Short mmCIF file of C-alpha atoms and ligand atoms in Angstrom, two decimals:
data_model
loop_
_atom_site.label_atom_id
_atom_site.label_comp_id
_atom_site.label_asym_id
_atom_site.label_seq_id
_atom_site.Cartn_x
_atom_site.Cartn_y
_atom_site.Cartn_z
CA MET A 89 23.45 94.10 -220.93
CA LYS A 90 24.97 94.51 -224.38
CA GLU A 91 25.69 91.25 -226.20
CA PHE A 92 29.06 91.17 -227.95
CA PHE A 93 29.07 87.79 -229.64
CA THR A 94 25.64 88.11 -231.21
CA SER A 95 26.10 85.37 -233.80
CA ILE A 96 27.24 82.84 -231.20
CA PRO A 97 24.78 80.78 -229.13
CA ALA A 98 25.65 78.98 -225.91
CA ILE A 99 27.91 76.06 -226.82
CA HIS A 100 26.63 72.59 -225.95
CA TYR A 101 27.86 69.03 -226.25
CA GLU A 102 26.50 67.35 -229.37
CA GLY A 103 28.79 64.33 -229.58
CA PRO A 104 31.48 63.08 -231.98
CA ASN A 105 29.18 62.90 -235.01
CA SER A 106 28.01 66.49 -234.86
CA LYS A 107 29.05 68.74 -237.77
CA ASN A 108 27.98 71.87 -235.94
CA PRO A 109 31.10 74.06 -235.68
CA LEU A 110 29.68 75.72 -232.56
CA ALA A 111 29.23 72.57 -230.49
CA PHE A 112 31.47 70.35 -228.38
CA LYS A 113 32.18 66.95 -229.89
CA PHE A 114 33.96 65.47 -226.84
CA TYR A 115 33.67 67.88 -223.91
CA ASP A 116 30.56 66.75 -222.07
CA ALA A 117 30.77 68.67 -218.77
CA ASP A 118 28.72 66.26 -216.64
CA LYS A 119 29.94 62.99 -218.15
CA ILE A 120 31.55 60.84 -215.45
CA VAL A 121 35.10 59.71 -216.13
CA MET A 122 36.86 57.64 -213.47
CA GLY A 123 34.27 58.61 -210.88
CA LYS A 124 34.25 62.38 -211.51
CA PRO A 125 32.45 64.68 -213.97
CA MET A 126 34.60 66.01 -216.78
CA LYS A 127 34.17 69.59 -215.59
CA LYS A 128 35.81 68.65 -212.26
CA HIS A 129 38.71 66.91 -214.00
CA LEU A 130 39.10 69.85 -216.34
CA PRO A 131 38.82 73.24 -214.62
CA PHE A 132 39.34 75.27 -217.79
CA ALA A 133 40.35 78.89 -217.62
CA MET A 134 40.28 81.77 -220.09
CA ALA A 135 43.53 83.74 -220.38
CA TRP A 136 42.51 87.39 -220.24
CA TRP A 137 45.56 88.53 -222.23
CA HIS A 138 45.24 86.35 -225.31
CA ASN A 139 41.50 86.23 -225.53
CA LEU A 140 40.49 89.77 -224.66
CA CYS A 141 43.65 91.81 -225.34
CA ALA A 142 45.88 90.29 -228.03
CA ALA A 143 44.72 91.21 -231.50
CA GLY A 144 47.35 89.69 -233.76
CA THR A 145 50.32 92.05 -233.52
CA ASP A 146 53.55 90.14 -233.99
CA MET A 147 57.17 91.08 -234.68
CA PHE A 148 56.36 91.71 -238.34
CA GLY A 149 52.89 93.18 -238.44
CA ARG A 150 50.07 94.92 -236.67
CA ASP A 151 46.67 93.84 -235.34
CA THR A 152 44.38 91.80 -237.54
CA ALA A 153 41.53 91.32 -235.05
CA ASP A 154 39.27 93.93 -233.51
CA LYS A 155 39.29 93.58 -229.73
CA SER A 156 37.87 97.02 -229.01
CA PHE A 157 34.51 95.57 -227.97
CA GLY A 158 32.88 98.83 -228.96
CA ALA A 159 35.03 101.06 -226.74
CA GLU A 160 38.16 103.14 -227.18
CA LYS A 161 41.27 101.18 -226.35
CA GLY A 162 43.34 102.46 -223.43
CA THR A 163 40.28 103.68 -221.50
CA MET A 164 38.45 102.32 -218.47
CA ALA A 165 35.36 102.01 -220.66
CA HIS A 166 37.35 99.55 -222.76
CA ALA A 167 38.57 97.74 -219.64
CA LYS A 168 34.94 97.28 -218.59
CA ALA A 169 33.84 96.24 -222.07
CA LYS A 170 36.49 93.51 -221.90
CA VAL A 171 35.02 92.31 -218.60
CA ASP A 172 31.54 92.19 -220.15
CA ALA A 173 32.79 90.43 -223.28
CA GLY A 174 34.90 88.05 -221.22
CA PHE A 175 32.02 87.00 -219.01
CA GLU A 176 29.70 86.53 -221.98
CA PHE A 177 32.42 84.45 -223.64
CA MET A 178 33.02 82.26 -220.58
CA GLN A 179 29.32 81.77 -219.94
CA LYS A 180 28.62 80.77 -223.53
CA LEU A 181 31.36 78.13 -223.34
CA GLY A 182 30.74 76.97 -219.78
CA ILE A 183 34.25 78.06 -218.69
CA ARG A 184 34.41 78.62 -214.93
CA TYR A 185 37.79 80.27 -214.42
CA PHE A 186 39.93 83.08 -215.77
CA CYS A 187 43.57 84.11 -215.36
CA PHE A 188 44.95 87.62 -215.61
CA HIS A 189 47.99 89.87 -215.44
CA ASP A 190 47.41 93.21 -213.71
CA VAL A 191 47.85 95.16 -216.93
CA ASP A 192 45.49 92.90 -218.88
CA LEU A 193 42.69 94.28 -216.74
CA VAL A 194 43.36 98.00 -217.00
CA PRO A 195 45.59 100.32 -219.02
CA GLU A 196 48.74 101.06 -217.03
CA ALA A 197 49.02 104.73 -215.97
CA ASP A 198 52.28 106.68 -215.63
CA ASP A 199 51.84 106.73 -211.84
CA ILE A 200 51.43 103.42 -210.05
CA LYS A 201 48.93 104.98 -207.61
CA GLU A 202 46.59 105.66 -210.53
CA THR A 203 47.13 102.15 -211.97
CA ASN A 204 46.21 100.71 -208.59
CA ARG A 205 43.09 102.87 -208.37
CA ARG A 206 42.04 101.54 -211.77
CA LEU A 207 42.69 98.00 -210.57
CA ASP A 208 40.43 98.60 -207.57
CA GLU A 209 37.70 99.91 -209.84
CA ILE A 210 37.90 97.04 -212.33
CA SER A 211 38.13 94.35 -209.66
CA ASP A 212 34.97 95.76 -208.04
CA TYR A 213 33.34 95.49 -211.43
CA ILE A 214 34.58 91.92 -211.99
CA LEU A 215 33.39 90.94 -208.53
CA GLU A 216 29.95 92.29 -209.37
CA LYS A 217 29.92 90.29 -212.61
CA MET A 218 30.92 87.15 -210.74
CA GLN A 219 27.81 87.35 -208.56
CA GLY A 220 25.20 84.94 -209.74
CA THR A 221 27.65 83.01 -211.94
CA ASP A 222 29.94 80.12 -211.03
CA ILE A 223 32.92 81.89 -212.60
CA LYS A 224 36.00 82.38 -210.46
CA CYS A 225 39.60 83.43 -210.75
CA LEU A 226 42.06 80.57 -211.30
CA TRP A 227 45.18 82.65 -210.83
CA GLY A 228 46.50 86.15 -211.05
CA THR A 229 49.93 87.51 -211.83
CA ALA A 230 51.80 90.75 -212.29
CA ASN A 231 53.21 91.65 -215.68
CA MET A 232 56.83 92.35 -214.80
CA PHE A 233 58.23 92.11 -218.32
CA SER A 234 56.50 94.57 -220.69
CA ASN A 235 57.26 97.92 -219.09
CA PRO A 236 60.76 99.22 -220.01
CA ARG A 237 61.65 99.45 -216.29
CA PHE A 238 61.86 95.65 -216.28
CA MET A 239 64.42 95.48 -219.11
CA ASN A 240 66.87 93.79 -216.72
CA GLY A 241 64.27 91.72 -214.93
CA ALA A 242 62.06 92.25 -211.89
CA GLY A 243 63.39 90.27 -208.92
CA SER A 244 66.68 89.92 -210.82
CA THR A 245 67.03 93.58 -211.76
CA ASN A 246 70.21 95.51 -210.98
CA SER A 247 68.10 98.46 -209.74
CA ALA A 248 66.71 98.45 -206.18
CA ASP A 249 64.10 101.03 -207.26
CA VAL A 250 62.84 98.72 -210.00
CA PHE A 251 62.79 95.88 -207.47
CA CYS A 252 60.43 98.05 -205.38
CA PHE A 253 58.13 98.54 -208.38
CA ALA A 254 58.08 94.78 -208.88
CA ALA A 255 57.19 94.39 -205.20
CA ALA A 256 54.42 96.98 -205.52
CA GLN A 257 52.93 95.19 -208.52
CA VAL A 258 53.10 91.78 -206.85
CA LYS A 259 51.44 93.22 -203.76
CA LYS A 260 48.58 94.70 -205.77
CA ALA A 261 48.18 91.63 -207.99
CA LEU A 262 47.98 89.51 -204.84
CA ASP A 263 45.35 91.86 -203.39
CA ILE A 264 43.25 91.50 -206.55
CA THR A 265 43.78 87.73 -206.73
CA VAL A 266 42.59 87.32 -203.15
CA LYS A 267 39.69 89.72 -203.72
CA LEU A 268 38.56 87.59 -206.70
CA GLY A 269 38.97 84.33 -204.78
CA GLY A 270 41.92 83.14 -206.91
CA ARG A 271 43.19 79.60 -206.42
CA GLY A 272 46.76 80.47 -207.24
CA TYR A 273 49.33 83.16 -207.93
CA VAL A 274 51.87 82.80 -210.76
CA PHE A 275 55.42 83.99 -211.19
CA TRP A 276 56.50 83.72 -214.79
CA GLY A 277 59.99 85.18 -214.93
CA GLY A 278 59.80 86.66 -218.41
CA ARG A 279 62.92 88.75 -218.01
CA GLU A 280 64.37 86.99 -214.96
CA GLY A 281 67.38 85.81 -216.89
CA TYR A 282 70.43 87.42 -218.42
CA GLU A 283 71.91 88.32 -221.77
CA THR A 284 75.62 88.09 -220.91
CA LEU A 285 77.67 86.96 -217.94
CA LEU A 286 79.99 89.91 -218.59
CA ASN A 287 77.54 92.18 -216.75
CA THR A 288 75.73 89.71 -214.50
CA ASP A 289 76.08 88.42 -210.95
CA VAL A 290 74.00 85.25 -211.24
CA LYS A 291 74.11 84.31 -207.56
CA PHE A 292 73.07 87.80 -206.48
CA GLU A 293 70.19 87.84 -208.97
CA GLN A 294 68.90 84.42 -207.95
CA GLU A 295 68.98 85.42 -204.29
CA ASN A 296 66.98 88.52 -205.09
CA ILE A 297 64.35 86.59 -207.07
CA ALA A 298 63.96 84.28 -204.08
CA LYS A 299 63.75 87.33 -201.80
CA LEU A 300 60.89 88.77 -203.85
CA MET A 301 59.10 85.41 -203.72
CA HIS A 302 59.56 85.14 -199.95
CA LEU A 303 58.17 88.65 -199.50
CA ALA A 304 55.18 87.69 -201.69
CA VAL A 305 54.50 84.57 -199.63
CA GLU A 306 54.75 86.52 -196.40
CA TYR A 307 52.37 89.21 -197.65
CA GLY A 308 49.98 86.77 -199.35
CA ARG A 309 49.57 84.69 -196.23
CA SER A 310 49.05 87.86 -194.17
CA ILE A 311 46.04 88.88 -196.30
CA GLY A 312 44.48 85.42 -196.22
CA PHE A 313 45.76 83.88 -199.45
CA THR A 314 45.65 80.13 -198.84
CA GLY A 315 46.24 78.97 -202.41
CA ASP A 316 49.45 77.91 -204.10
CA PHE A 317 52.12 80.15 -205.52
CA TYR A 318 53.43 78.86 -208.82
CA ILE A 319 56.60 79.24 -210.82
CA GLU A 320 55.93 78.84 -214.54
CA PRO A 321 59.20 77.49 -215.98
CA LYS A 322 60.41 78.60 -219.41
CA PRO A 323 63.91 78.18 -220.84
CA LYS A 324 64.13 81.26 -223.07
CA GLU A 325 62.12 84.12 -224.58
CA PRO A 326 62.48 86.91 -224.04
CA MET A 327 65.78 86.22 -222.17
CA LYS A 328 68.30 83.67 -223.40
CA HIS A 329 69.27 82.25 -220.02
CA GLN A 330 66.26 82.14 -217.75
CA TYR A 331 66.64 80.99 -214.17
CA ASP A 332 63.54 78.81 -214.30
CA PHE A 333 64.63 76.76 -217.33
CA ASP A 334 62.35 73.77 -216.78
CA ALA A 335 60.53 71.89 -214.01
CA ALA A 336 63.67 70.29 -212.60
CA THR A 337 65.56 73.59 -212.49
CA ALA A 338 62.64 75.43 -210.89
CA ILE A 339 62.19 72.71 -208.25
CA GLY A 340 65.91 72.90 -207.39
CA PHE A 341 65.61 76.68 -207.04
CA LEU A 342 62.51 76.45 -204.82
CA ARG A 343 64.18 73.92 -202.55
CA GLN A 344 67.45 75.81 -202.37
CA TYR A 345 65.70 78.93 -201.15
CA GLY A 346 63.15 77.26 -198.88
CA LEU A 347 60.14 78.13 -201.04
CA ASP A 348 58.98 74.59 -201.81
CA LYS A 349 56.24 74.50 -199.18
CA ASP A 350 54.37 77.46 -200.63
CA PHE A 351 55.14 76.99 -204.31
CA LYS A 352 54.20 74.46 -206.95
CA LEU A 353 54.68 74.65 -210.70
CA ASN A 354 52.49 75.89 -213.50
CA ILE A 355 53.61 73.79 -216.46
CA GLU A 356 53.08 75.16 -219.95
CA ALA A 357 53.25 72.73 -222.86
CA ASN A 358 55.02 75.10 -225.25
CA HIS A 359 57.59 76.04 -222.60
CA ALA A 360 58.42 72.39 -221.97
CA THR A 361 59.05 71.79 -225.67
CA LEU A 362 61.19 74.94 -225.88
CA ALA A 363 63.31 73.39 -223.11
CA GLY A 364 63.85 70.34 -225.33
CA HIS A 365 61.47 68.17 -223.32
CA THR A 366 58.05 66.78 -223.97
CA PHE A 367 55.09 68.34 -222.16
CA GLN A 368 54.66 64.98 -220.41
CA HIS A 369 58.25 65.04 -219.15
CA ASP A 370 57.85 68.32 -217.29
CA LEU A 371 54.51 67.16 -215.89
CA ARG A 372 56.07 63.92 -214.65
CA ILE A 373 59.04 65.69 -213.07
CA SER A 374 56.65 68.07 -211.30
CA ALA A 375 54.34 65.28 -210.19
CA ILE A 376 57.00 62.99 -208.72
CA ASN A 377 58.22 65.92 -206.66
CA GLY A 378 54.71 66.78 -205.41
CA MET A 379 54.92 70.04 -207.36
CA LEU A 380 52.33 69.65 -210.11
CA GLY A 381 50.02 72.58 -209.47
CA SER A 382 48.50 73.98 -212.63
CA ILE A 383 48.79 73.82 -216.41
CA ASP A 384 49.02 76.38 -219.18
CA ALA A 385 47.33 74.47 -221.97
CA ASN A 386 48.69 75.18 -225.43
CA GLN A 387 51.10 73.71 -227.94
CA GLY A 388 54.10 74.90 -229.92
CA ASP A 389 54.97 74.56 -233.58
CA MET A 390 58.02 72.30 -233.84
CA LEU A 391 58.78 73.71 -237.30
CA LEU A 392 59.07 77.24 -235.94
CA GLY A 393 60.62 76.51 -232.57
CA TRP A 394 59.45 79.59 -230.72
CA ASP A 395 56.66 80.17 -228.23
CA THR A 396 53.73 80.13 -230.64
CA ASP A 397 51.05 79.53 -227.96
CA GLU A 398 48.73 77.59 -230.26
CA PHE A 399 45.48 76.13 -229.11
CA PRO A 400 46.05 72.48 -228.23
CA PHE A 401 45.14 70.17 -231.09
CA ASN A 402 47.52 67.30 -230.51
CA VAL A 403 45.46 64.57 -228.85
CA TYR A 404 48.49 62.35 -228.15
CA ASP A 405 50.07 65.12 -226.07
CA ALA A 406 46.78 65.91 -224.33
CA THR A 407 46.34 62.21 -223.56
CA MET A 408 49.80 61.93 -222.04
CA CYS A 409 49.14 65.13 -220.11
CA MET A 410 45.88 63.78 -218.70
CA TYR A 411 47.60 60.46 -217.96
CA GLU A 412 50.04 62.36 -215.72
CA VAL A 413 47.28 64.47 -214.18
CA LEU A 414 45.09 61.46 -213.38
CA LYS A 415 48.05 59.58 -211.92
CA ALA A 416 48.90 62.62 -209.80
CA GLY A 417 45.32 62.72 -208.46
CA GLY A 418 44.39 65.97 -210.25
CA LEU A 419 45.56 69.56 -210.02
CA THR A 420 45.20 72.15 -207.29
CA GLY A 421 44.99 74.66 -210.14
CA GLY A 422 43.44 74.16 -213.55
CA PHE A 423 43.93 74.29 -217.32
CA ASN A 424 44.53 77.84 -218.45
CA PHE A 425 44.41 78.28 -222.21
CA ASP A 426 47.56 80.35 -222.56
CA SER A 427 46.83 80.11 -226.26
CA LYS A 428 45.97 82.50 -229.02
CA THR A 429 44.20 82.14 -232.33
CA ARG A 430 46.49 82.26 -235.35
CA ARG A 431 46.86 85.77 -236.76
CA PRO A 432 44.67 85.04 -239.81
CA SER A 433 41.93 83.66 -237.52
CA TYR A 434 40.78 87.15 -236.66
CA THR A 435 37.00 86.87 -236.29
CA MET A 436 34.92 86.48 -233.15
CA GLU A 437 33.79 83.03 -234.33
CA ASP A 438 37.46 82.02 -234.37
CA MET A 439 37.74 82.80 -230.65
CA PHE A 440 34.98 80.26 -230.02
CA HIS A 441 36.32 77.69 -232.48
CA ALA A 442 39.65 77.93 -230.69
CA TYR A 443 38.25 77.23 -227.24
CA ILE A 444 36.02 74.47 -228.57
CA LEU A 445 39.13 72.89 -230.11
CA GLY A 446 41.13 73.25 -226.89
CA MET A 447 38.39 71.96 -224.60
CA ASP A 448 37.56 69.05 -226.91
CA THR A 449 41.24 68.15 -227.22
CA PHE A 450 41.61 67.92 -223.44
CA ALA A 451 38.29 66.10 -223.06
CA LEU A 452 39.53 63.54 -225.58
CA GLY A 453 42.84 63.41 -223.74
CA LEU A 454 40.98 62.72 -220.51
CA ILE A 455 38.85 59.97 -222.05
CA LYS A 456 41.85 58.29 -223.67
CA ALA A 457 44.08 58.63 -220.60
CA ALA A 458 41.39 57.04 -218.45
CA ALA A 459 41.11 54.25 -221.02
CA LEU A 460 44.89 53.70 -220.92
CA ILE A 461 44.82 53.48 -217.14
CA GLU A 462 41.80 51.17 -217.13
CA ASP A 463 43.41 49.03 -219.83
CA GLY A 464 46.28 48.54 -217.39
CA ARG A 465 48.86 47.09 -219.79
CA LEU A 466 51.19 50.09 -219.60
CA ASP A 467 51.16 50.15 -215.79
CA LYS A 468 51.67 46.41 -215.63
CA PHE A 469 54.60 46.60 -218.01
CA VAL A 470 56.32 49.30 -215.98
CA GLU A 471 55.70 47.40 -212.77
CA ASP A 472 57.17 44.19 -214.20
CA ARG A 473 60.12 46.04 -215.68
CA TYR A 474 61.53 46.74 -212.23
CA ALA A 475 60.65 43.33 -210.75
CA SER A 476 64.30 42.51 -210.08
CA TYR A 477 64.25 45.06 -207.24
CA ARG A 478 61.49 43.32 -205.37
CA THR A 479 63.42 40.27 -204.20
CA GLY A 480 66.98 39.20 -203.43
CA ILE A 481 69.82 41.60 -204.07
CA GLY A 482 67.48 44.13 -205.73
CA ALA A 483 65.33 44.38 -202.62
CA LYS A 484 68.48 44.94 -200.56
CA ILE A 485 69.52 47.80 -202.86
CA ARG A 486 66.13 49.44 -202.42
CA SER A 487 66.05 49.07 -198.67
CA GLY A 488 69.61 50.25 -198.26
CA GLU A 489 70.77 47.06 -196.53
CA THR A 490 73.82 46.48 -198.65
CA THR A 491 77.27 47.80 -199.42
CA LEU A 492 79.22 48.51 -202.55
CA ALA A 493 81.52 45.60 -201.66
CA GLU A 494 78.60 43.16 -201.34
CA LEU A 495 77.24 44.25 -204.73
CA ALA A 496 80.67 43.89 -206.29
CA ALA A 497 81.03 40.37 -204.84
CA TYR A 498 77.57 39.52 -206.18
CA ALA A 499 78.55 40.75 -209.64
CA GLU A 500 81.78 38.74 -209.60
CA LYS A 501 79.87 35.62 -208.69
CA LEU A 502 77.49 36.15 -211.60
CA GLY A 503 80.34 36.67 -214.05
CA ALA A 504 77.99 38.38 -216.56
CA PRO A 505 74.40 39.58 -216.10
CA GLU A 506 71.60 38.68 -218.45
CA LEU A 507 70.46 41.55 -220.67
CA PRO A 508 67.97 43.69 -218.73
CA GLY A 509 64.90 42.80 -220.80
CA SER A 510 63.39 44.48 -223.85
CA GLY A 511 62.01 47.99 -223.39
CA ARG A 512 59.22 47.03 -225.81
CA GLN A 513 58.71 50.63 -226.89
CA GLU A 514 57.09 49.75 -230.20
CA TYR A 515 54.70 47.30 -228.55
CA LEU A 516 53.73 49.91 -225.92
CA GLU A 517 53.21 52.54 -228.61
CA SER A 518 50.93 50.14 -230.43
CA ILE A 519 48.88 49.77 -227.25
CA VAL A 520 48.54 53.55 -227.13
CA ASN A 521 47.32 53.57 -230.76
CA GLN A 522 44.92 50.74 -230.10
CA VAL A 523 43.40 52.54 -227.11
CA MET A 524 43.33 55.89 -228.94
CA PHE A 525 41.57 54.63 -232.04
CA ASN A 526 39.48 51.65 -231.02
C1 XUL B 54 54.63 83.66 -221.47
C2 XUL B 54 53.60 83.07 -220.61
C3 XUL B 54 52.88 84.03 -219.73
C4 XUL B 54 52.55 83.46 -218.39
C5 XUL B 54 51.99 84.46 -217.43
O1 XUL B 54 55.30 82.73 -222.25
O2 XUL B 54 53.35 81.90 -220.68
O3 XUL B 54 51.75 84.47 -220.39
O4 XUL B 54 51.65 82.41 -218.50
O5 XUL B 54 52.78 85.56 -217.28
CO1 CO B 55 51.92 80.72 -219.73
#
């Protein structure tokens, strides 16, 4: 088998003092954290599109990286070379999952029958490559945003014919996901939003998106897909007004249309910040609703304010993410690096540096989140903060054994309440710093 990354050895853990750029400093796959090895806490996945396809083209310039892997782009030989390169990449890093869109795997043909034939061929090839490795599919999805037919959306399109093409792609992507043993199936509604209300029937479009999702669930279950479906919320880009703005909006949508039993959320850090939230906020909202399924691990650039999909470097954010994940008892999905190297980081070494950075950042996040939980001061503070609801009138409010009139009489008797107690934000932040840097 041809080796693609000839200058790169298998990447191992060498510890925080190592200066070897091709070694993990914090990700130690078998190290036990809170009773489980790191690799079980952190099912990392490679995003086929960024790692094997994207080569640096942006709105202002063309490719900087060479992702031909020795084959002519747009051919099945290239599609197979990407599989070979991808498996070598994952094996060298000890990554056990991958995520894909249909058209990341093969070049799309003019006729969907030919695209599907290519998908059959490549998924046979991937399946063969999976034999003898512990690499599996984390989730699959259909790209229903790049092709011009989806200019007005997929489920939300005004054209019934286009809706049928969306259905056909979802059906095939589900087939491939099941064939590759995928844990989940993602709907990211790239163009499921609108540009202007002057031409849009919002209610009609939302009903149709839900219809497409129901049809997908029905079909998926019929072919033996037992995993979770996910919505991946995002507030904008490419559309201005997307229907899956953030976790709370997506949960409301799933409940309204009776999809909440089959769906969870795939929360992406950079999407949460685009929605004006923190990553941790959208994770918490998902978790408290029993909807935290999977994570697209990346970070945005607050100075740019668009979806920059950077490899995660911010250890505070990763710590707060892992704090939520540990509290939620883990993910049914995993951590997909929906991240790309910066355009000037165009070499093959950079691909490895990027994943080492991302995996180490989340390993550090895991270690520090476990330390915060074991430290216990944050949990204790939150518990104490609501103590007034555990006895007396507070307990009655919680148990529902009171009336507005009783509460009003209670307030009148008090005359004026004491202030509710300091929030102690600065003190709590100093605990976080102490645990992070001790
Ligand atoms: C786009 C994005 C997608 C989804 C899958 O912002 O995050 O790559 O993860 O379609
Ligand atoms: Co994503």
